mmCIF file of C-alpha atoms and ligand atoms in Angstrom:
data_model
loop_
_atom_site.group_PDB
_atom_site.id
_atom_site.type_symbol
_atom_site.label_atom_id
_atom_site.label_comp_id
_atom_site.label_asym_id
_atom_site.label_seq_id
_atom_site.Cartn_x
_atom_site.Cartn_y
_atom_site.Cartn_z
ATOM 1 C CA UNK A 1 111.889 118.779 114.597
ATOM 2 C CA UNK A 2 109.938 115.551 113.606
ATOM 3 C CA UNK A 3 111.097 113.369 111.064
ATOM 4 C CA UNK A 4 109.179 113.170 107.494
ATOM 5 C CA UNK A 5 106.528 109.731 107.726
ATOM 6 C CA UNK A 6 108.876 109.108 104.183
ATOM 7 C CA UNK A 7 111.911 108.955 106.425
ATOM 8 C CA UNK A 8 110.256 107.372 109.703
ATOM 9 C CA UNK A 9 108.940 104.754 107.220
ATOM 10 C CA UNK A 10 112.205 104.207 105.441
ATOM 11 C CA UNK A 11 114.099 103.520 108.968
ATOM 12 C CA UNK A 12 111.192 100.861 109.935
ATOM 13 C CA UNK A 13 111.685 99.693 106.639
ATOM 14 C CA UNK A 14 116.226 99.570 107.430
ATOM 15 C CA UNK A 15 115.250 98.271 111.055
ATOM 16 C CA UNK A 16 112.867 95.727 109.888
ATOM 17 C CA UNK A 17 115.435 93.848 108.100
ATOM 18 C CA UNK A 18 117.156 92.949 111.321
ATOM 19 C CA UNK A 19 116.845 90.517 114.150
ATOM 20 C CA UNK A 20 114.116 91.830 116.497
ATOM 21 C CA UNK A 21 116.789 91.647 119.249
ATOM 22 C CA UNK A 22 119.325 93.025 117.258
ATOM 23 C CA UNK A 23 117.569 95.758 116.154
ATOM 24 C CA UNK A 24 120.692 98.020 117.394
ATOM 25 C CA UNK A 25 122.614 96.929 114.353
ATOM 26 C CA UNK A 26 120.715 99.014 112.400
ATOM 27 C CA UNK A 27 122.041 102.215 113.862
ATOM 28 C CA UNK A 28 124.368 103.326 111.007
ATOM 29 C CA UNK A 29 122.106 103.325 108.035
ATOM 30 C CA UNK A 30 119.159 104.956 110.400
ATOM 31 C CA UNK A 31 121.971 107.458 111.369
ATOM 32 C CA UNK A 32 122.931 108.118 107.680
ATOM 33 C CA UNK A 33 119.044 108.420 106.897
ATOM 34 C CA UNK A 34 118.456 111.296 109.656
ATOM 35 C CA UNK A 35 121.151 113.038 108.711
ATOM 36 C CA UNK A 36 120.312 112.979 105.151
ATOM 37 C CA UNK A 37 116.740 114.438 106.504
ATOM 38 C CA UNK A 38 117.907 116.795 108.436
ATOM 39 C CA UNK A 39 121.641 117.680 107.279
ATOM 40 C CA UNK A 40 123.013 116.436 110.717
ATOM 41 C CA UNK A 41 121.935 114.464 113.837
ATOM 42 C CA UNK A 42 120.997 116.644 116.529
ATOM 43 C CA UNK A 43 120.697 115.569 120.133
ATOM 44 C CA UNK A 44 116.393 115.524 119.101
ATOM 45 C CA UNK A 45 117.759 113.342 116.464
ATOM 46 C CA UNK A 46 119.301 110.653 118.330
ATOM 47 C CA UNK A 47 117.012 110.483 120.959
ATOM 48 C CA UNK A 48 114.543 109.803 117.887
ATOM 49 C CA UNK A 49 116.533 106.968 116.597
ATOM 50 C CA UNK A 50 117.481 105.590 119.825
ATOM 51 C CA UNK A 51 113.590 105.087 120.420
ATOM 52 C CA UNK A 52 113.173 103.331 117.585
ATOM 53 C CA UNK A 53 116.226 100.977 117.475
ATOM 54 C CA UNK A 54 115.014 100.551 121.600
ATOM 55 C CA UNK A 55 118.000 101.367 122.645
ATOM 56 C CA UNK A 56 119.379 103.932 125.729
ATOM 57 C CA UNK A 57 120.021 107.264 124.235
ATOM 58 C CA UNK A 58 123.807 107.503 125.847
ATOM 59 C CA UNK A 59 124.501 104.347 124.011
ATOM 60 C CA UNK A 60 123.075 105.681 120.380
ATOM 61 C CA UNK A 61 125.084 109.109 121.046
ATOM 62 C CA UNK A 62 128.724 107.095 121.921
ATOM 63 C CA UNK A 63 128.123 104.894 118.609
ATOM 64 C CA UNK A 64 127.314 108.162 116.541
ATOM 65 C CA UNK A 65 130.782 110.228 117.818
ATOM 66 C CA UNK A 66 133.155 106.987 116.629
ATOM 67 C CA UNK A 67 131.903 108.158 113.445
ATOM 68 C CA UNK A 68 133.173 111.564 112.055
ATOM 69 C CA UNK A 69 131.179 111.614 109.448
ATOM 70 C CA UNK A 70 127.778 112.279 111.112
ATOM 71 C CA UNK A 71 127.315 116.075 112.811
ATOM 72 C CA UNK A 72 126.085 117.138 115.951
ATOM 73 C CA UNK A 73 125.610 120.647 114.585
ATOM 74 C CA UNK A 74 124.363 122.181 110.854
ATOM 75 C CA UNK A 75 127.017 122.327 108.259
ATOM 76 C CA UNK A 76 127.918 124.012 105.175
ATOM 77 C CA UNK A 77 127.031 122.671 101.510
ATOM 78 C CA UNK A 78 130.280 120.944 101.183
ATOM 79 C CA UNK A 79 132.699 119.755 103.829
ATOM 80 C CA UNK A 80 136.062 119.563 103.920
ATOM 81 C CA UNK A 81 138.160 116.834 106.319
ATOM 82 C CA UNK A 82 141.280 117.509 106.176
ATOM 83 C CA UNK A 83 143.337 114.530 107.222
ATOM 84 C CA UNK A 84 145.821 115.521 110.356
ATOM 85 C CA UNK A 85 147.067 111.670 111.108
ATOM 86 C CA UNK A 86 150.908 110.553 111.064
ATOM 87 C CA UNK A 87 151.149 111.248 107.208
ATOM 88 C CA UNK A 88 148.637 113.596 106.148
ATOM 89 C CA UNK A 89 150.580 115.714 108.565
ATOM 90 C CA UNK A 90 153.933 114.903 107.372
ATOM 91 C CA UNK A 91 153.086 115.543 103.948
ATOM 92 C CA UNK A 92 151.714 119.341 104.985
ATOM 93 C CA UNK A 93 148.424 118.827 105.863
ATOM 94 C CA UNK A 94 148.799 121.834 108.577
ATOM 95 C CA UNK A 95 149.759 123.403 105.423
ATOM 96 C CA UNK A 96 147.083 123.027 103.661
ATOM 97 C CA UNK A 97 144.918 123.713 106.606
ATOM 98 C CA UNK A 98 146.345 127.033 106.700
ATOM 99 C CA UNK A 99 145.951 127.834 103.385
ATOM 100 C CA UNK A 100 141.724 126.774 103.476
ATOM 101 C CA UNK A 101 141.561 128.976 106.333
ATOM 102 C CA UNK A 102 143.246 131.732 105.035
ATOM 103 C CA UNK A 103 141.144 130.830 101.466
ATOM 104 C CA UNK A 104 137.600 130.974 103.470
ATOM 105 C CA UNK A 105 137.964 133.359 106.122
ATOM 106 C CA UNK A 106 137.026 130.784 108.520
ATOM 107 C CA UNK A 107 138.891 128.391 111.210
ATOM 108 C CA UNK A 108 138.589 125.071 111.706
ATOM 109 C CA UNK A 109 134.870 123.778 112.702
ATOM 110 C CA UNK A 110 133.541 126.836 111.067
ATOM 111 C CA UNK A 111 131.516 127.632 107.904
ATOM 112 C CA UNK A 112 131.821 130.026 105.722
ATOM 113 C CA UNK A 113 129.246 132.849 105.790
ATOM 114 C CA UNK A 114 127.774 132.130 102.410
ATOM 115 C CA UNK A 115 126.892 128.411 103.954
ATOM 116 C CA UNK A 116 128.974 126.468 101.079
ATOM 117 C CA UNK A 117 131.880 125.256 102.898
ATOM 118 C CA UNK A 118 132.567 123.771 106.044
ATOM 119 C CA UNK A 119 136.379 123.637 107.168
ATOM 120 C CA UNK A 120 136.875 120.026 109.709
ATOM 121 C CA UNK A 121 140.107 118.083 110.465
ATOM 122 C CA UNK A 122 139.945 114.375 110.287
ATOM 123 C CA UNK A 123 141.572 111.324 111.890
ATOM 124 C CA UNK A 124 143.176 109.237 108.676
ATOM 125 C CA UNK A 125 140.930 108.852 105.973
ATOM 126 C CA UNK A 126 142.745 105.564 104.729
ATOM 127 C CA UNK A 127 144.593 107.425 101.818
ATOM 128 C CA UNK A 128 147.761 107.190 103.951
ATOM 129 C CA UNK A 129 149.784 105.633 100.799
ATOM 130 C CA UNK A 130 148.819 109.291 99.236
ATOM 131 C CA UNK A 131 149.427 111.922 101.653
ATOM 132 C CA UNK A 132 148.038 114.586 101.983
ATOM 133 C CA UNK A 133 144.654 113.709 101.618
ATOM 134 C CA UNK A 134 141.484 115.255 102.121
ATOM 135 C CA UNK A 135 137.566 114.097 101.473
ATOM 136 C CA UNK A 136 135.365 116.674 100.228
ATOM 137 C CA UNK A 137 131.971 115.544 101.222
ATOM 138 C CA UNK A 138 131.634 111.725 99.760
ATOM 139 C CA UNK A 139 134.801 112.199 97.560
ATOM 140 C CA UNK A 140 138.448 111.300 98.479
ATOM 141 C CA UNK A 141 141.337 113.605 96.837
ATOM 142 C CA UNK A 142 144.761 112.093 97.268
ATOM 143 C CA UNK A 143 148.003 113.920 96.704
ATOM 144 C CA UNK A 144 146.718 117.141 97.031
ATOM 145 C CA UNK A 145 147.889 120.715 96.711
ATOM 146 C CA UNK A 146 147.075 124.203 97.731
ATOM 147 C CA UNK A 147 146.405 124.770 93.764
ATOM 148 C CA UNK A 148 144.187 121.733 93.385
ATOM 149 C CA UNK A 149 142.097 122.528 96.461
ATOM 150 C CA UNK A 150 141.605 126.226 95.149
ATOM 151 C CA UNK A 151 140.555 124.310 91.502
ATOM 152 C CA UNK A 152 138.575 121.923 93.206
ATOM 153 C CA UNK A 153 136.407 124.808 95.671
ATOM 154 C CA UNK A 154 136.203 127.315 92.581
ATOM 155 C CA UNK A 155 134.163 123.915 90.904
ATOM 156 C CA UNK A 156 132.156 123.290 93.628
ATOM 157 C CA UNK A 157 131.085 127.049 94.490
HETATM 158 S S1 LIG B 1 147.240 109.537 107.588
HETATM 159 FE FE1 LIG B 1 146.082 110.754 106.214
HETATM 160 S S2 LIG B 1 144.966 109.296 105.144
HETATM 161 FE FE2 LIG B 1 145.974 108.099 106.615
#
């Protein structure tokens, strides 16, 4: 899989805003560009933006699994984190990840078969105050319920 000239041009574009020797910096934002490309970073794709940041392709790889948003593998239309941290956990998040698997036929790190939701537990999602929280793709939902969540997938369907 090769990455569109738009894309390759727009991460020369991100890279060439940095320090020549700190080129490295730019990983996140070249990161966040493949995967928009591509709908996840596969192990082609960081090898890809390894070479261009000149970097060791180990190193690229360890920066991009600190990050939980960016995925090693394809993934459904929307994904759902579900927050399992101190909490999130006290406030039912097992719960509720009972309840979405139950809702999707699916476990956890699966998609559904229709390709529109993704099911993923998360490390805290800094809504700690307002537990239990989830993200649903770029958006954060705070004190939520197994009736909200149902709302919230029947709008997104
Ligand atoms: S513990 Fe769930 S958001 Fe922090």
């Amino acid at each position: 899989m090769e990455l569109s000239e738009e894309a390759r041009k727009e991460c020369e574009k991100i890279i060439s805003r940095y320090p020549e020797d700190w080129k490295e910096a730019a990983i996140l934002p070249v990161l966040h560009l493949v995967q928009r490309e591509w709908g996840y970073v596969s192990l082609e794709g960081i090898k890809t933006v390894a070479e261009m940041l000149g970097m060791p392709t180990a190193r690229a790889a360890g920066v991009m699994s600190f990050y939980p948003m960016f995925y090693k593998a394809p993934v459904g239309k929307h994904v759902i984190h579900v927050c399992s941290t101190l909490s999130c956990a006290l406030g039912g998040a097992e719960d509720l990840v009972d309840h979405l698997k139950r809702k999707l036929k699916i476990e956890v790190g699966e998609t559904t078969e229709d390709g529109n939701f993704t099911l993923l537990k998360a490390e805290c999602i800094a809504a700690c105050e307002a537990a239990p929280a989830i993200r649903i793709d770029d958006r954060l939902y705070r004190f939520i319920g197994k009736e909200q969540i149902d709302e919230l997938l029947d709008s997104l369907d």
